Structure formats: C-alpha cells, structure tokens
PDB file of C-alpha atoms in Angstrom:
ATOM      1  CA  ASP O 490     198.419  45.901  90.979  1.00 79.00           C
ATOM      2  CA  SER O 491     200.008  47.545  87.941  1.00 82.00           C
ATOM      3  CA  GLY O 492     203.317  48.349  89.618  1.00 92.00           C
ATOM      4  CA  VAL O 493     202.719  52.083  89.211  1.00 96.00           C
ATOM      5  CA  THR O 494     202.387  53.979  92.473  1.00 97.00           C
ATOM      6  CA  GLN O 495     200.945  57.391  93.113  1.00 98.00           C
ATOM      7  CA  THR O 496     200.963  59.522  96.215  1.00 97.00           C
ATOM      8  CA  PRO O 497     198.994  60.845  97.910  1.00 97.00           C
ATOM      9  CA  LYS O 498     195.786  58.879  97.378  1.00 96.00           C
ATOM     10  CA  HIS O 499     193.625  61.778  98.455  1.00 96.00           C
ATOM     11  CA  LEU O 500     194.311  65.463  98.718  1.00 97.00           C
ATOM     12  CA  ILE O 501     192.045  68.198  99.995  1.00 97.00           C
ATOM     13  CA  THR O 502     193.140  71.775  99.616  1.00 97.00           C
ATOM     14  CA  ALA O 503     191.818  75.288  99.132  1.00 97.00           C
ATOM     15  CA  THR O 504     191.541  77.512  96.101  1.00 97.00           C
ATOM     16  CA  GLY O 505     194.703  79.398  95.286  1.00 97.00           C
ATOM     17  CA  GLN O 506     196.951  76.750  96.781  1.00 97.00           C
ATOM     18  CA  ARG O 507     199.659  74.658  95.128  1.00 98.00           C
ATOM     19  CA  VAL O 508     200.012  70.887  95.320  1.00 98.00           C
ATOM     20  CA  THR O 509     202.426  68.282  94.030  1.00 98.00           C
ATOM     21  CA  LEU O 510     201.353  64.839  92.921  1.00 98.00           C
ATOM     22  CA  ARG O 511     203.928  62.101  92.689  1.00 98.00           C
ATOM     23  CA  CYS O 512     204.163  59.082  90.432  1.00 98.00           C
ATOM     24  CA  SER O 513     206.601  56.195  90.457  1.00 98.00           C
ATOM     25  CA  PRO O 514     206.491  54.188  87.233  1.00 96.00           C
ATOM     26  CA  ARG O 515     206.912  50.445  86.943  1.00 94.00           C
ATOM     27  CA  SER O 516     210.480  49.368  87.395  1.00 93.00           C
ATOM     28  CA  GLY O 517     212.394  50.054  84.198  1.00 87.00           C
ATOM     29  CA  ASP O 518     209.618  51.980  82.428  1.00 91.00           C
ATOM     30  CA  LEU O 519     210.917  55.112  80.744  1.00 91.00           C
ATOM     31  CA  SER O 520     207.665  56.771  79.669  1.00 91.00           C
ATOM     32  CA  VAL O 521     205.299  58.504  82.056  1.00 94.00           C
ATOM     33  CA  TYR O 522     201.932  59.976  81.105  1.00 93.00           C
ATOM     34  CA  TRP O 523     199.668  62.183  83.211  1.00 96.00           C
ATOM     35  CA  TYR O 524     195.893  62.266  82.885  1.00 95.00           C
ATOM     36  CA  GLN O 525     193.070  64.201  84.506  1.00 96.00           C
ATOM     37  CA  GLN O 526     189.663  62.587  84.950  1.00 94.00           C
ATOM     38  CA  SER O 527     186.722  64.747  85.936  1.00 90.00           C
ATOM     39  CA  LEU O 528     183.003  64.212  85.686  1.00 80.00           C
ATOM     40  CA  ASP O 529     182.413  66.906  83.091  1.00 74.00           C
ATOM     41  CA  GLN O 530     185.623  66.602  81.064  1.00 74.00           C
ATOM     42  CA  GLY O 531     186.119  62.855  81.055  1.00 82.00           C
ATOM     43  CA  LEU O 532     189.631  61.461  80.743  1.00 87.00           C
ATOM     44  CA  GLN O 533     192.074  64.077  79.469  1.00 91.00           C
ATOM     45  CA  PHE O 534     195.689  63.534  78.482  1.00 90.00           C
ATOM     46  CA  LEU O 535     197.936  66.143  80.061  1.00 94.00           C
ATOM     47  CA  ILE O 536     201.566  65.409  79.273  1.00 93.00           C
ATOM     48  CA  HIS O 537     204.039  62.701  78.242  1.00 91.00           C
ATOM     49  CA  TYR O 538     207.592  62.355  79.533  1.00 92.00           C
ATOM     50  CA  TYR O 539     210.187  59.988  78.212  1.00 90.00           C
ATOM     51  CA  ASN O 540     213.439  59.354  80.064  1.00 90.00           C
ATOM     52  CA  GLY O 541     213.356  62.751  81.733  1.00 93.00           C
ATOM     53  CA  GLU O 542     212.315  64.794  78.733  1.00 91.00           C
ATOM     54  CA  GLU O 543     208.953  66.303  77.939  1.00 91.00           C
ATOM     55  CA  ARG O 544     207.715  64.718  74.734  1.00 87.00           C
ATOM     56  CA  ALA O 545     204.130  65.794  74.146  1.00 85.00           C
ATOM     57  CA  LYS O 546     201.508  68.018  75.697  1.00 87.00           C
ATOM     58  CA  GLY O 547     197.789  67.641  75.725  1.00 87.00           C
ATOM     59  CA  ASN O 548     195.230  69.845  77.415  1.00 82.00           C
ATOM     60  CA  ILE O 549     197.497  70.932  80.215  1.00 92.00           C
ATOM     61  CA  LEU O 550     196.860  74.333  81.732  1.00 94.00           C
ATOM     62  CA  GLU O 551     199.697  76.819  82.145  1.00 95.00           C
ATOM     63  CA  ARG O 552     199.099  76.644  85.904  1.00 97.00           C
ATOM     64  CA  PHE O 553     200.137  72.991  85.751  1.00 97.00           C
ATOM     65  CA  SER O 554     203.640  71.725  85.209  1.00 96.00           C
ATOM     66  CA  ALA O 555     205.372  68.398  85.409  1.00 97.00           C
ATOM     67  CA  GLN O 556     208.805  66.913  85.412  1.00 97.00           C
ATOM     68  CA  GLN O 557     210.470  63.522  85.332  1.00 97.00           C
ATOM     69  CA  PHE O 558     213.536  63.030  87.472  1.00 97.00           C
ATOM     70  CA  PRO O 559     216.705  60.987  86.786  1.00 96.00           C
ATOM     71  CA  ASP O 560     215.295  58.107  88.821  1.00 95.00           C
ATOM     72  CA  LEU O 561     212.285  58.246  86.424  1.00 95.00           C
ATOM     73  CA  HIS O 562     209.680  59.192  88.998  1.00 97.00           C
ATOM     74  CA  SER O 563     207.511  62.094  87.963  1.00 98.00           C
ATOM     75  CA  GLU O 564     205.746  64.945  89.685  1.00 98.00           C
ATOM     76  CA  LEU O 565     202.759  66.959  88.556  1.00 98.00           C
ATOM     77  CA  ASN O 566     202.574  70.431  90.069  1.00 98.00           C
ATOM     78  CA  LEU O 567     199.227  72.196  90.183  1.00 98.00           C
ATOM     79  CA  SER O 568     199.233  75.844  91.227  1.00 97.00           C
ATOM     80  CA  SER O 569     196.684  78.609  91.787  1.00 97.00           C
ATOM     81  CA  LEU O 570     194.143  75.868  92.233  1.00 97.00           C
ATOM     82  CA  GLU O 571     190.534  76.453  91.239  1.00 97.00           C
ATOM     83  CA  LEU O 572     187.385  74.553  92.142  1.00 96.00           C
ATOM     84  CA  GLY O 573     187.318  73.106  88.645  1.00 93.00           C
ATOM     85  CA  ASP O 574     190.667  71.412  89.187  1.00 95.00           C
ATOM     86  CA  SER O 575     188.991  68.907  91.476  1.00 96.00           C
ATOM     87  CA  ALA O 576     189.447  65.603  89.720  1.00 96.00           C
ATOM     88  CA  LEU O 577     191.143  62.248  89.737  1.00 96.00           C
ATOM     89  CA  TYR O 578     194.696  62.478  88.437  1.00 97.00           C
ATOM     90  CA  PHE O 579     196.253  59.345  86.978  1.00 96.00           C
ATOM     91  CA  CYS O 580     199.727  58.666  85.839  1.00 96.00           C
ATOM     92  CA  ALA O 581     200.591  55.765  83.594  1.00 94.00           C
ATOM     93  CA  SER O 582     203.885  54.289  82.531  1.00 93.00           C
ATOM     94  CA  SER O 583     205.067  52.266  79.594  1.00 88.00           C
ATOM     95  CA  ALA O 584     208.328  50.582  78.799  1.00 82.00           C
ATOM     96  CA  GLY O 585     209.547  53.184  76.344  1.00 72.00           C
ATOM     97  CA  LEU O 586     211.758  50.627  74.686  1.00 57.00           C
ATOM     98  CA  ALA O 587     210.904  51.958  71.252  1.00 57.00           C
ATOM     99  CA  GLY O 588     211.780  55.532  72.062  1.00 54.00           C
ATOM    100  CA  GLY O 589     208.430  56.239  73.616  1.00 52.00           C
ATOM    101  CA  SER O 590     206.266  54.522  71.048  1.00 59.00           C
ATOM    102  CA  PRO O 591     202.557  54.990  71.680  1.00 58.00           C
ATOM    103  CA  GLN O 592     201.943  51.374  70.875  1.00 59.00           C
ATOM    104  CA  GLU O 593     203.210  50.123  74.184  1.00 72.00           C
ATOM    105  CA  THR O 594     200.763  49.127  76.853  1.00 78.00           C
ATOM    106  CA  GLN O 595     200.283  51.853  79.412  1.00 85.00           C
ATOM    107  CA  TYR O 596     199.898  50.755  83.006  1.00 89.00           C
ATOM    108  CA  PHE O 597     197.874  53.116  85.127  1.00 92.00           C
ATOM    109  CA  GLY O 598     198.494  53.985  88.727  1.00 96.00           C
ATOM    110  CA  PRO O 599     195.669  54.050  91.304  1.00 95.00           C
ATOM    111  CA  GLY O 600     195.229  57.805  90.941  1.00 96.00           C
ATOM    112  CA  THR O 601     195.246  60.793  93.270  1.00 97.00           C
ATOM    113  CA  ARG O 602     191.859  62.252  94.079  1.00 96.00           C
ATOM    114  CA  LEU O 603     192.147  66.013  94.439  1.00 97.00           C
ATOM    115  CA  LEU O 604     189.410  68.062  96.021  1.00 97.00           C
ATOM    116  CA  VAL O 605     189.701  71.824  95.902  1.00 97.00           C
ATOM    117  CA  LEU O 606     187.399  73.625  98.329  1.00 96.00           C
TER     118      LEU O 606
ATOM    119  CA  GLY E1476     191.848  70.076  67.416  1.00 64.00           C
ATOM    120  CA  GLU E1477     191.658  66.329  67.656  1.00 76.00           C
ATOM    121  CA  ASN E1478     188.321  64.970  68.764  1.00 88.00           C
ATOM    122  CA  VAL E1479     187.034  61.487  69.519  1.00 94.00           C
ATOM    123  CA  GLU E1480     183.316  60.855  69.692  1.00 96.00           C
ATOM    124  CA  GLN E1481     182.105  57.759  71.474  1.00 97.00           C
ATOM    125  CA  HIS E1482     178.626  56.204  71.325  1.00 97.00           C
ATOM    126  CA  PRO E1483     176.517  55.214  73.066  1.00 97.00           C
ATOM    127  CA  SER E1484     177.084  56.952  76.380  1.00 96.00           C
ATOM    128  CA  THR E1485     175.240  54.160  78.178  1.00 97.00           C
ATOM    129  CA  LEU E1486     174.507  50.620  77.082  1.00 98.00           C
ATOM    130  CA  SER E1487     172.446  48.028  78.853  1.00 98.00           C
ATOM    131  CA  VAL E1488     172.461  44.423  77.619  1.00 98.00           C
ATOM    132  CA  GLN E1489     171.267  41.088  78.856  1.00 98.00           C
ATOM    133  CA  GLU E1490     173.871  38.591  79.989  1.00 97.00           C
ATOM    134  CA  GLY E1491     174.987  36.526  77.024  1.00 97.00           C
ATOM    135  CA  ASP E1492     174.146  39.192  74.462  1.00 97.00           C
ATOM    136  CA  SER E1493     176.702  41.167  72.493  1.00 98.00           C
ATOM    137  CA  ALA E1494     177.708  44.778  73.111  1.00 98.00           C
ATOM    138  CA  VAL E1495     179.097  47.185  70.546  1.00 98.00           C
ATOM    139  CA  ILE E1496     180.672  50.555  71.291  1.00 98.00           C
ATOM    140  CA  LYS E1497     181.668  52.886  68.461  1.00 98.00           C
ATOM    141  CA  CYS E1498     184.209  55.700  68.251  1.00 98.00           C
ATOM    142  CA  THR E1499     184.950  58.214  65.542  1.00 97.00           C
ATOM    143  CA  TYR E1500     188.148  60.246  65.434  1.00 95.00           C
ATOM    144  CA  SER E1501     188.943  63.409  63.538  1.00 93.00           C
ATOM    145  CA  ASP E1502     192.726  63.393  63.066  1.00 89.00           C
ATOM    146  CA  SER E1503     193.697  61.111  60.202  1.00 89.00           C
ATOM    147  CA  ALA E1504     197.270  61.053  61.558  1.00 87.00           C
ATOM    148  CA  SER E1505     196.154  58.969  64.538  1.00 89.00           C
ATOM    149  CA  ASN E1506     197.844  55.616  64.312  1.00 87.00           C
ATOM    150  CA  TYR E1507     197.024  53.650  67.444  1.00 89.00           C
ATOM    151  CA  PHE E1508     193.663  52.970  69.078  1.00 93.00           C
ATOM    152  CA  PRO E1509     193.493  51.405  72.543  1.00 93.00           C
ATOM    153  CA  TRP E1510     190.385  50.554  74.533  1.00 96.00           C
ATOM    154  CA  TYR E1511     190.304  50.832  78.314  1.00 94.00           C
ATOM    155  CA  LYS E1512     187.955  49.363  80.873  1.00 96.00           C
ATOM    156  CA  GLN E1513     187.451  51.224  84.127  1.00 94.00           C
ATOM    157  CA  GLU E1514     185.533  49.740  87.012  1.00 93.00           C
ATOM    158  CA  LEU E1515     184.056  52.003  89.629  1.00 87.00           C
ATOM    159  CA  GLY E1516     186.777  53.599  91.743  1.00 84.00           C
ATOM    160  CA  LYS E1517     189.560  51.786  89.933  1.00 90.00           C
ATOM    161  CA  ARG E1518     192.196  52.631  87.395  1.00 92.00           C
ATOM    162  CA  PRO E1519     191.691  52.268  83.625  1.00 92.00           C
ATOM    163  CA  GLN E1520     193.014  48.999  82.260  1.00 92.00           C
ATOM    164  CA  LEU E1521     193.896  48.266  78.665  1.00 91.00           C
ATOM    165  CA  ILE E1522     191.686  45.509  77.267  1.00 94.00           C
ATOM    166  CA  ILE E1523     192.565  45.566  73.605  1.00 94.00           C
ATOM    167  CA  ASP E1524     194.241  47.805  71.059  1.00 92.00           C
ATOM    168  CA  ILE E1525     194.659  48.077  67.331  1.00 92.00           C
ATOM    169  CA  ARG E1526     197.209  49.700  65.085  1.00 87.00           C
ATOM    170  CA  SER E1527     196.383  51.715  62.015  1.00 82.00           C
ATOM    171  CA  ASN E1528     197.725  49.078  59.628  1.00 82.00           C
ATOM    172  CA  VAL E1529     195.333  46.421  60.936  1.00 82.00           C
ATOM    173  CA  GLY E1530     191.615  46.171  60.246  1.00 90.00           C
ATOM    174  CA  GLU E1531     190.547  43.809  62.993  1.00 94.00           C
ATOM    175  CA  LYS E1532     191.906  42.222  66.127  1.00 94.00           C
ATOM    176  CA  LYS E1533     190.338  39.650  68.421  1.00 96.00           C
ATOM    177  CA  ASP E1534     191.108  38.441  71.913  1.00 94.00           C
ATOM    178  CA  GLN E1535     188.684  35.797  73.172  1.00 95.00           C
ATOM    179  CA  ARG E1536     185.322  37.533  73.671  1.00 97.00           C
ATOM    180  CA  ILE E1537     186.630  40.965  72.740  1.00 98.00           C
ATOM    181  CA  ALA E1538     187.286  42.287  69.254  1.00 97.00           C
ATOM    182  CA  VAL E1539     188.094  45.659  67.778  1.00 97.00           C
ATOM    183  CA  THR E1540     187.593  46.774  64.183  1.00 97.00           C
ATOM    184  CA  LEU E1541     189.103  49.796  62.496  1.00 96.00           C
ATOM    185  CA  ASN E1542     187.962  51.592  59.369  1.00 95.00           C
ATOM    186  CA  LYS E1543     190.649  54.137  58.541  1.00 92.00           C
ATOM    187  CA  THR E1544     188.781  55.555  55.577  1.00 93.00           C
ATOM    188  CA  ALA E1545     185.755  56.379  57.671  1.00 94.00           C
ATOM    189  CA  LYS E1546     187.924  57.157  60.720  1.00 95.00           C
ATOM    190  CA  HIS E1547     185.985  55.006  63.083  1.00 95.00           C
ATOM    191  CA  PHE E1548     186.697  51.995  65.252  1.00 97.00           C
ATOM    192  CA  SER E1549     184.482  49.765  67.321  1.00 98.00           C
ATOM    193  CA  LEU E1550     184.674  47.486  70.333  1.00 98.00           C
ATOM    194  CA  HIS E1551     182.712  44.261  70.225  1.00 98.00           C
ATOM    195  CA  ILE E1552     182.098  42.158  73.322  1.00 98.00           C
ATOM    196  CA  THR E1553     180.378  38.829  72.785  1.00 97.00           C
ATOM    197  CA  GLU E1554     178.701  36.595  75.361  1.00 98.00           C
ATOM    198  CA  THR E1555     178.653  39.428  77.874  1.00 98.00           C
ATOM    199  CA  GLN E1556     178.962  38.623  81.560  1.00 97.00           C
ATOM    200  CA  PRO E1557     178.061  40.690  84.641  1.00 96.00           C
ATOM    201  CA  GLU E1558     181.765  41.313  85.285  1.00 96.00           C
ATOM    202  CA  ASP E1559     181.931  43.142  81.958  1.00 97.00           C
ATOM    203  CA  SER E1560     179.909  45.933  83.562  1.00 97.00           C
ATOM    204  CA  ALA E1561     182.167  48.994  83.679  1.00 97.00           C
ATOM    205  CA  VAL E1562     182.964  52.207  81.854  1.00 95.00           C
ATOM    206  CA  TYR E1563     184.755  51.722  78.551  1.00 97.00           C
ATOM    207  CA  PHE E1564     186.928  54.400  76.967  1.00 96.00           C
ATOM    208  CA  CYS E1565     188.293  54.491  73.474  1.00 96.00           C
ATOM    209  CA  ALA E1566     191.332  56.560  72.593  1.00 93.00           C
ATOM    210  CA  ALA E1567     193.123  57.728  69.492  1.00 92.00           C
ATOM    211  CA  ILE E1568     196.847  58.308  69.675  1.00 86.00           C
ATOM    212  CA  LYS E1569     198.973  60.304  67.308  1.00 81.00           C
ATOM    213  CA  THR E1570     202.711  60.031  67.351  1.00 73.00           C
ATOM    214  CA  MET E1571     204.161  63.526  67.437  1.00 67.00           C
ATOM    215  CA  GLU E1572     207.733  64.317  66.500  1.00 64.00           C
ATOM    216  CA  TYR E1573     209.038  63.341  69.912  1.00 68.00           C
ATOM    217  CA  GLY E1574     206.090  61.998  71.855  1.00 71.00           C
ATOM    218  CA  ASN E1575     202.551  60.798  71.820  1.00 74.00           C
ATOM    219  CA  LYS E1576     199.335  62.742  72.040  1.00 78.00           C
ATOM    220  CA  LEU E1577     196.232  60.960  73.193  1.00 81.00           C
ATOM    221  CA  VAL E1578     192.572  61.886  72.952  1.00 88.00           C
ATOM    222  CA  PHE E1579     189.921  59.871  74.751  1.00 91.00           C
ATOM    223  CA  GLY E1580     186.277  59.362  74.013  1.00 94.00           C
ATOM    224  CA  ALA E1581     183.793  60.412  76.675  1.00 93.00           C
ATOM    225  CA  GLY E1582     183.215  56.853  77.814  1.00 95.00           C
ATOM    226  CA  THR E1583     180.401  54.306  77.663  1.00 96.00           C
ATOM    227  CA  ILE E1584     178.765  52.914  80.769  1.00 96.00           C
ATOM    228  CA  LEU E1585     178.074  49.254  80.043  1.00 98.00           C
ATOM    229  CA  ARG E1586     175.637  47.419  82.269  1.00 97.00           C
ATOM    230  CA  VAL E1587     175.199  43.695  81.842  1.00 97.00           C
ATOM    231  CA  LYS E1588     172.010  42.457  83.431  1.00 96.00           C
ATOM    232  CA  SER E1589     171.904  38.899  84.733  1.00 92.00           C
TER     233      SER E1589
END
C-alpha cells in the first residue's frame, strides 16, 4: 500500500456525461500528478499540482480539468465524456520538499477504472 | 514534442538470464529518468531511477545506464526470476519553470520462464 488513495475504484458512465475522480496523497506530500493509462495510448502524464497550484501540463484535453485543494487532496474532472476516455486513471504523490522536484519518488494510487459506454 | 521510444515491446527470457530494455528520448532538456514496474492490475511502482549527471546506477539485480550524448538509457535485470515478470515503463522527465513534465515509453512486457 503506497498511502495514496483514489476513489472510486470503478466508474461506469455514458458518453456526454461528467465525472470527478478523487485522489488523496500520502500524508504530508505536496505534489500530485495525474496519469491516464489506456491500451492504445499507454501511460500518459496529464497534469502536476504542487501545494495547490498547477505546475505543469501534459497531454490533458480541454474537456479535462483538475485542482488541488488546501487539504492537498486533488480532483480530476472529466466532462463531455467520449468512448475513448475509457481508461485507468492514476494519481501519484511525492513529497514536494524541493519545491516539486521531479527527482522525488512518486507513489502511485490504485487507480480509478473508467468505462464510458 | 517530447517522445520516448522503448524497445522491445515484449521480452521473453529464461529464469536466471539477463534482460535489457532500452529507451531513447528526444528532448535533451530531460534530466531525470525513472523506471516503473507494473504487475497486472496493479499500480506502477518505481524500481530504479537515474539523474542526468550520473552515467550508471545499480541496486542489487537491477541497474540503469544513461548515455546523455546519444539520449538513451537502459534497464538491466540480472539473474531474472519469475516474479520479475511484469510490464516495465521508462520515463523521461523535464523540469519546467514551475513543474515537471513526464513522458513515458510504451512499455515492455517481460516474461520470465521458469
């Protein structure tokens, strides 16, 4: 167990809908990363938050947004869902002691499996 | 944009043999290169990493080498065991002005036959 929790574990929804995925980082970790893992796209970095602020974006669609709250948990919002959004969504956290340095071990959560029908 | 190519896509070795997975990155500004192991249905777990100012790093049966000039890095697993069977991902990370941008390789399915 990495100490990172994600809810829900599974989510089934329909095209056009909106969902929110939640991530609680390890206690004290300031950095949160979101990733999407699908069969055809592999593991894709979406976004990095550090202490409540967005720090870097990867291949995140405009239909997706995220935020990190004062208690450091993070939410990933996916809207106008399409079939191709079906994937496993991971969040990971790292200590962030060095201002969000990339060279800190990232601890992954168990993931949320999203199925869009 | 940044790209990381990973080879081979599948690798089958006999228990006790060595396994080598290679990655090539395109952005010379990348400065940190972690390797993750993901077992079926589980989360990725960091197994080893290397910084851009280091050429080689070893941790028991696992080693990583980095050639910055050629922009490639490799994972070496010696004395492979059945429990090494998993999908392995390499990644290249570039520190942006305020955050970190990561690009992953497509993954290598390693099967260790006993």
